[in-house]
């Protein structure tokens, strides 16, 4: 089903380093979102930074050809938003209440965040992160995982923590 948001057969099957024309900076999606820049790509899709002309703020748009996976991600984020209206889990939020889609693509409009941990490491020449910063980030991650577990959205039994011969722990 095409609704005019994205062009049909626009090339998402291209290699990861090639981006379809509709994701080029300056292009408009749904007549509402102006693509600002490409943020990244992975196995399941590509992400662009965009400007929401209706609400006058930046956003991230994840574009995927994997419709089933995108719909599941949308449902999960929708449930999370309903169960956690104060965002105690510090999780990404949907900004548009519906999936944007065409015959070939599904798009999720989400909050725009800053740099990833990988970006920070790369920007700093892969220098070690100060322990105080690691502690701060780890504390936030554990608080988020705890909140997700309380909501029943993340299975966090202590048996999921597996030790290694070096006395470290993996989740």
PDB file of C-alpha atoms in Angstrom:
ATOM      1  CA  UNK A   1       0.000   0.000   0.000  1.00  0.00           C
ATOM      2  CA  UNK A   2       1.506   3.340  -1.010  1.00  0.00           C
ATOM      3  CA  UNK A   3       0.496   6.559   0.678  1.00  0.00           C
ATOM      4  CA  UNK A   4       2.826   8.987  -1.078  1.00  0.00           C
ATOM      5  CA  UNK A   5       5.234   9.310   1.811  1.00  0.00           C
ATOM      6  CA  UNK A   6       8.189   7.660   0.128  1.00  0.00           C
ATOM      7  CA  UNK A   7       8.765   6.755  -3.504  1.00  0.00           C
ATOM      8  CA  UNK A   8       8.061   3.165  -4.464  1.00  0.00           C
ATOM      9  CA  UNK A   9      11.102   0.989  -5.284  1.00  0.00           C
ATOM     10  CA  UNK A  10      13.537   3.585  -4.035  1.00  0.00           C
ATOM     11  CA  UNK A  11      16.528   1.341  -3.545  1.00  0.00           C
ATOM     12  CA  UNK A  12      16.825   0.312   0.098  1.00  0.00           C
ATOM     13  CA  UNK A  13      18.272  -2.988  -1.107  1.00  0.00           C
ATOM     14  CA  UNK A  14      21.432  -1.134  -2.122  1.00  0.00           C
ATOM     15  CA  UNK A  15      24.678  -1.797  -0.232  1.00  0.00           C
ATOM     16  CA  UNK A  16      24.982  -0.124   3.159  1.00  0.00           C
ATOM     17  CA  UNK A  17      27.321   2.563   1.878  1.00  0.00           C
ATOM     18  CA  UNK A  18      24.822   3.601  -0.812  1.00  0.00           C
ATOM     19  CA  UNK A  19      21.825   5.655   0.203  1.00  0.00           C
ATOM     20  CA  UNK A  20      18.621   5.937  -1.827  1.00  0.00           C
ATOM     21  CA  UNK A  21      17.879   9.341  -3.280  1.00  0.00           C
ATOM     22  CA  UNK A  22      14.888   9.990  -1.005  1.00  0.00           C
ATOM     23  CA  UNK A  23      17.253  10.005   2.005  1.00  0.00           C
ATOM     24  CA  UNK A  24      19.547  12.694   0.620  1.00  0.00           C
ATOM     25  CA  UNK A  25      19.847  15.899   2.677  1.00  0.00           C
ATOM     26  CA  UNK A  26      17.242  18.465   1.633  1.00  0.00           C
ATOM     27  CA  UNK A  27      14.639  15.867   0.581  1.00  0.00           C
ATOM     28  CA  UNK A  28      11.199  15.864   2.219  1.00  0.00           C
ATOM     29  CA  UNK A  29       9.446  12.782   3.635  1.00  0.00           C
ATOM     30  CA  UNK A  30       5.670  12.921   3.903  1.00  0.00           C
ATOM     31  CA  UNK A  31       5.770  16.649   3.183  1.00  0.00           C
ATOM     32  CA  UNK A  32       6.614  17.129   6.857  1.00  0.00           C
ATOM     33  CA  UNK A  33      10.131  15.851   7.574  1.00  0.00           C
ATOM     34  CA  UNK A  34      13.132  17.478   5.892  1.00  0.00           C
ATOM     35  CA  UNK A  35      16.224  15.243   5.797  1.00  0.00           C
ATOM     36  CA  UNK A  36      19.153  17.072   7.397  1.00  0.00           C
ATOM     37  CA  UNK A  37      21.900  14.446   7.335  1.00  0.00           C
ATOM     38  CA  UNK A  38      22.601  10.742   7.312  1.00  0.00           C
ATOM     39  CA  UNK A  39      23.282   9.330  10.774  1.00  0.00           C
ATOM     40  CA  UNK A  40      24.063   5.683  10.152  1.00  0.00           C
ATOM     41  CA  UNK A  41      23.050   2.328   8.818  1.00  0.00           C
ATOM     42  CA  UNK A  42      22.956  -1.246   9.960  1.00  0.00           C
ATOM     43  CA  UNK A  43      21.591  -4.631   9.092  1.00  0.00           C
ATOM     44  CA  UNK A  44      17.953  -3.596   9.405  1.00  0.00           C
ATOM     45  CA  UNK A  45      17.907  -0.126   7.962  1.00  0.00           C
ATOM     46  CA  UNK A  46      19.206   3.387   7.786  1.00  0.00           C
ATOM     47  CA  UNK A  47      18.741   6.389  10.067  1.00  0.00           C
ATOM     48  CA  UNK A  48      18.618  10.052   9.118  1.00  0.00           C
ATOM     49  CA  UNK A  49      18.379  13.222  11.128  1.00  0.00           C
ATOM     50  CA  UNK A  50      15.369  15.218  10.005  1.00  0.00           C
ATOM     51  CA  UNK A  51      13.493  18.388  10.882  1.00  0.00           C
ATOM     52  CA  UNK A  52       9.807  18.049  11.729  1.00  0.00           C
ATOM     53  CA  UNK A  53       8.302  21.118  10.062  1.00  0.00           C
ATOM     54  CA  UNK A  54       4.959  20.680  11.850  1.00  0.00           C
ATOM     55  CA  UNK A  55       6.329  20.514  15.409  1.00  0.00           C
ATOM     56  CA  UNK A  56       9.442  22.614  14.697  1.00  0.00           C
ATOM     57  CA  UNK A  57      12.107  20.298  16.126  1.00  0.00           C
ATOM     58  CA  UNK A  58      14.683  17.730  15.091  1.00  0.00           C
ATOM     59  CA  UNK A  59      13.978  14.018  14.994  1.00  0.00           C
ATOM     60  CA  UNK A  60      15.517  10.742  13.892  1.00  0.00           C
ATOM     61  CA  UNK A  61      13.840   8.642  11.215  1.00  0.00           C
ATOM     62  CA  UNK A  62      14.665   4.955  10.973  1.00  0.00           C
ATOM     63  CA  UNK A  63      13.927   3.511   7.535  1.00  0.00           C
ATOM     64  CA  UNK A  64      13.671  -0.255   7.074  1.00  0.00           C
ATOM     65  CA  UNK A  65      12.700  -2.774   4.415  1.00  0.00           C
ATOM     66  CA  UNK A  66      12.209  -5.394   7.144  1.00  0.00           C
ATOM     67  CA  UNK A  67       8.536  -4.638   7.720  1.00  0.00           C
ATOM     68  CA  UNK A  68       7.875  -7.290  10.360  1.00  0.00           C
ATOM     69  CA  UNK A  69      10.872  -6.230  12.462  1.00  0.00           C
ATOM     70  CA  UNK A  70       9.962  -2.544  12.120  1.00  0.00           C
ATOM     71  CA  UNK A  71       6.361  -3.212  13.143  1.00  0.00           C
ATOM     72  CA  UNK A  72       7.552  -5.185  16.188  1.00  0.00           C
ATOM     73  CA  UNK A  73       9.923  -2.376  17.170  1.00  0.00           C
ATOM     74  CA  UNK A  74       7.080   0.126  16.763  1.00  0.00           C
ATOM     75  CA  UNK A  75       4.736  -1.966  18.940  1.00  0.00           C
ATOM     76  CA  UNK A  76       7.424  -2.339  21.613  1.00  0.00           C
ATOM     77  CA  UNK A  77       8.135   1.402  21.675  1.00  0.00           C
ATOM     78  CA  UNK A  78       4.402   2.126  21.740  1.00  0.00           C
ATOM     79  CA  UNK A  79       3.896  -0.202  24.729  1.00  0.00           C
ATOM     80  CA  UNK A  80       6.904   1.335  26.456  1.00  0.00           C
ATOM     81  CA  UNK A  81       5.528   4.837  25.935  1.00  0.00           C
ATOM     82  CA  UNK A  82       2.159   3.814  27.383  1.00  0.00           C
ATOM     83  CA  UNK A  83       3.639   1.959  30.383  1.00  0.00           C
ATOM     84  CA  UNK A  84       6.278   4.600  31.118  1.00  0.00           C
ATOM     85  CA  UNK A  85       4.756   8.036  30.431  1.00  0.00           C
ATOM     86  CA  UNK A  86       7.377   9.800  32.619  1.00  0.00           C
ATOM     87  CA  UNK A  87      10.203   8.030  30.724  1.00  0.00           C
ATOM     88  CA  UNK A  88      11.818   6.623  33.850  1.00  0.00           C
ATOM     89  CA  UNK A  89      13.435   4.003  31.623  1.00  0.00           C
ATOM     90  CA  UNK A  90      15.255   6.745  29.692  1.00  0.00           C
ATOM     91  CA  UNK A  91      14.320   4.976  26.462  1.00  0.00           C
ATOM     92  CA  UNK A  92      13.914   6.315  22.952  1.00  0.00           C
ATOM     93  CA  UNK A  93      10.445   7.720  22.275  1.00  0.00           C
ATOM     94  CA  UNK A  94       8.270   7.641  19.200  1.00  0.00           C
ATOM     95  CA  UNK A  95       7.361  11.145  18.057  1.00  0.00           C
ATOM     96  CA  UNK A  96       4.817  10.180  15.420  1.00  0.00           C
ATOM     97  CA  UNK A  97       1.983   7.900  16.566  1.00  0.00           C
ATOM     98  CA  UNK A  98       1.909   5.818  13.373  1.00  0.00           C
ATOM     99  CA  UNK A  99       4.329   4.000  11.142  1.00  0.00           C
ATOM    100  CA  UNK A 100       5.105   5.803   7.905  1.00  0.00           C
ATOM    101  CA  UNK A 101       5.151   3.228   5.120  1.00  0.00           C
ATOM    102  CA  UNK A 102       5.017   2.416   1.444  1.00  0.00           C
ATOM    103  CA  UNK A 103       5.126  -0.826  -0.496  1.00  0.00           C
ATOM    104  CA  UNK A 104       8.833  -1.200   0.221  1.00  0.00           C
ATOM    105  CA  UNK A 105       9.719   0.700   3.394  1.00  0.00           C
ATOM    106  CA  UNK A 106       8.634   1.281   6.958  1.00  0.00           C
ATOM    107  CA  UNK A 107       9.725   4.397   8.860  1.00  0.00           C
ATOM    108  CA  UNK A 108       9.735   5.136  12.569  1.00  0.00           C
ATOM    109  CA  UNK A 109       9.968   8.772  13.673  1.00  0.00           C
ATOM    110  CA  UNK A 110      11.798   8.958  16.996  1.00  0.00           C
ATOM    111  CA  UNK A 111      13.583  11.306  19.337  1.00  0.00           C
ATOM    112  CA  UNK A 112      16.933  12.558  18.145  1.00  0.00           C
ATOM    113  CA  UNK A 113      19.800  11.751  20.481  1.00  0.00           C
ATOM    114  CA  UNK A 114      23.457  12.728  20.580  1.00  0.00           C
ATOM    115  CA  UNK A 115      26.547  10.688  19.948  1.00  0.00           C
ATOM    116  CA  UNK A 116      26.855   6.965  20.493  1.00  0.00           C
ATOM    117  CA  UNK A 117      29.525   5.498  22.735  1.00  0.00           C
ATOM    118  CA  UNK A 118      31.317   4.379  19.572  1.00  0.00           C
ATOM    119  CA  UNK A 119      31.272   7.981  18.282  1.00  0.00           C
ATOM    120  CA  UNK A 120      32.788   9.245  21.543  1.00  0.00           C
ATOM    121  CA  UNK A 121      35.560   6.647  21.446  1.00  0.00           C
ATOM    122  CA  UNK A 122      36.320   7.361  17.798  1.00  0.00           C
ATOM    123  CA  UNK A 123      36.319  11.136  18.321  1.00  0.00           C
ATOM    124  CA  UNK A 124      38.812  10.765  21.181  1.00  0.00           C
ATOM    125  CA  UNK A 125      41.202   8.549  19.228  1.00  0.00           C
ATOM    126  CA  UNK A 126      40.100   5.437  21.117  1.00  0.00           C
ATOM    127  CA  UNK A 127      41.621   6.768  24.334  1.00  0.00           C
ATOM    128  CA  UNK A 128      40.324   5.065  27.483  1.00  0.00           C
ATOM    129  CA  UNK A 129      37.230   6.614  28.987  1.00  0.00           C
ATOM    130  CA  UNK A 130      37.825   7.913  32.529  1.00  0.00           C
ATOM    131  CA  UNK A 131      36.482   5.491  35.178  1.00  0.00           C
ATOM    132  CA  UNK A 132      34.194   8.172  36.629  1.00  0.00           C
ATOM    133  CA  UNK A 133      32.516   8.575  33.230  1.00  0.00           C
ATOM    134  CA  UNK A 134      32.201   4.799  32.791  1.00  0.00           C
ATOM    135  CA  UNK A 135      30.604   4.611  36.242  1.00  0.00           C
ATOM    136  CA  UNK A 136      28.132   7.382  35.345  1.00  0.00           C
ATOM    137  CA  UNK A 137      27.110   5.733  32.053  1.00  0.00           C
ATOM    138  CA  UNK A 138      26.891   2.256  33.631  1.00  0.00           C
ATOM    139  CA  UNK A 139      24.704   3.640  36.419  1.00  0.00           C
ATOM    140  CA  UNK A 140      22.287   5.085  33.850  1.00  0.00           C
ATOM    141  CA  UNK A 141      22.219   1.826  31.858  1.00  0.00           C
ATOM    142  CA  UNK A 142      21.512  -0.266  34.961  1.00  0.00           C
ATOM    143  CA  UNK A 143      18.786   2.150  36.110  1.00  0.00           C
ATOM    144  CA  UNK A 144      17.154   1.905  32.685  1.00  0.00           C
ATOM    145  CA  UNK A 145      17.352  -1.895  32.638  1.00  0.00           C
ATOM    146  CA  UNK A 146      15.878  -2.039  36.140  1.00  0.00           C
ATOM    147  CA  UNK A 147      12.976   0.200  35.091  1.00  0.00           C
ATOM    148  CA  UNK A 148      12.354  -1.930  32.001  1.00  0.00           C
ATOM    149  CA  UNK A 149      12.341  -5.053  34.176  1.00  0.00           C
ATOM    150  CA  UNK A 150       9.822  -3.528  36.586  1.00  0.00           C
ATOM    151  CA  UNK A 151       7.552  -2.790  33.613  1.00  0.00           C
ATOM    152  CA  UNK A 152       7.898  -6.394  32.453  1.00  0.00           C
ATOM    153  CA  UNK A 153       9.558  -5.332  29.202  1.00  0.00           C
ATOM    154  CA  UNK A 154      12.974  -6.781  29.950  1.00  0.00           C
ATOM    155  CA  UNK A 155      13.759 -10.103  31.571  1.00  0.00           C
ATOM    156  CA  UNK A 156      16.329  -9.380  34.261  1.00  0.00           C
ATOM    157  CA  UNK A 157      16.589 -12.497  36.407  1.00  0.00           C
ATOM    158  CA  UNK A 158      19.880 -12.781  38.257  1.00  0.00           C
ATOM    159  CA  UNK A 159      20.462 -16.129  36.510  1.00  0.00           C
ATOM    160  CA  UNK A 160      20.994 -14.108  33.322  1.00  0.00           C
ATOM    161  CA  UNK A 161      24.285 -12.818  34.728  1.00  0.00           C
ATOM    162  CA  UNK A 162      26.954 -15.297  33.679  1.00  0.00           C
ATOM    163  CA  UNK A 163      30.445 -15.320  35.183  1.00  0.00           C
ATOM    164  CA  UNK A 164      33.629 -16.103  33.322  1.00  0.00           C
ATOM    165  CA  UNK A 165      36.940 -17.568  34.422  1.00  0.00           C
ATOM    166  CA  UNK A 166      38.224 -14.009  34.914  1.00  0.00           C
ATOM    167  CA  UNK A 167      35.505 -13.269  37.509  1.00  0.00           C
ATOM    168  CA  UNK A 168      33.808 -10.821  35.192  1.00  0.00           C
ATOM    169  CA  UNK A 169      30.143 -10.790  34.379  1.00  0.00           C
ATOM    170  CA  UNK A 170      28.154 -10.710  31.143  1.00  0.00           C
ATOM    171  CA  UNK A 171      24.496  -9.845  30.760  1.00  0.00           C
TER     172      UNK A 171
END
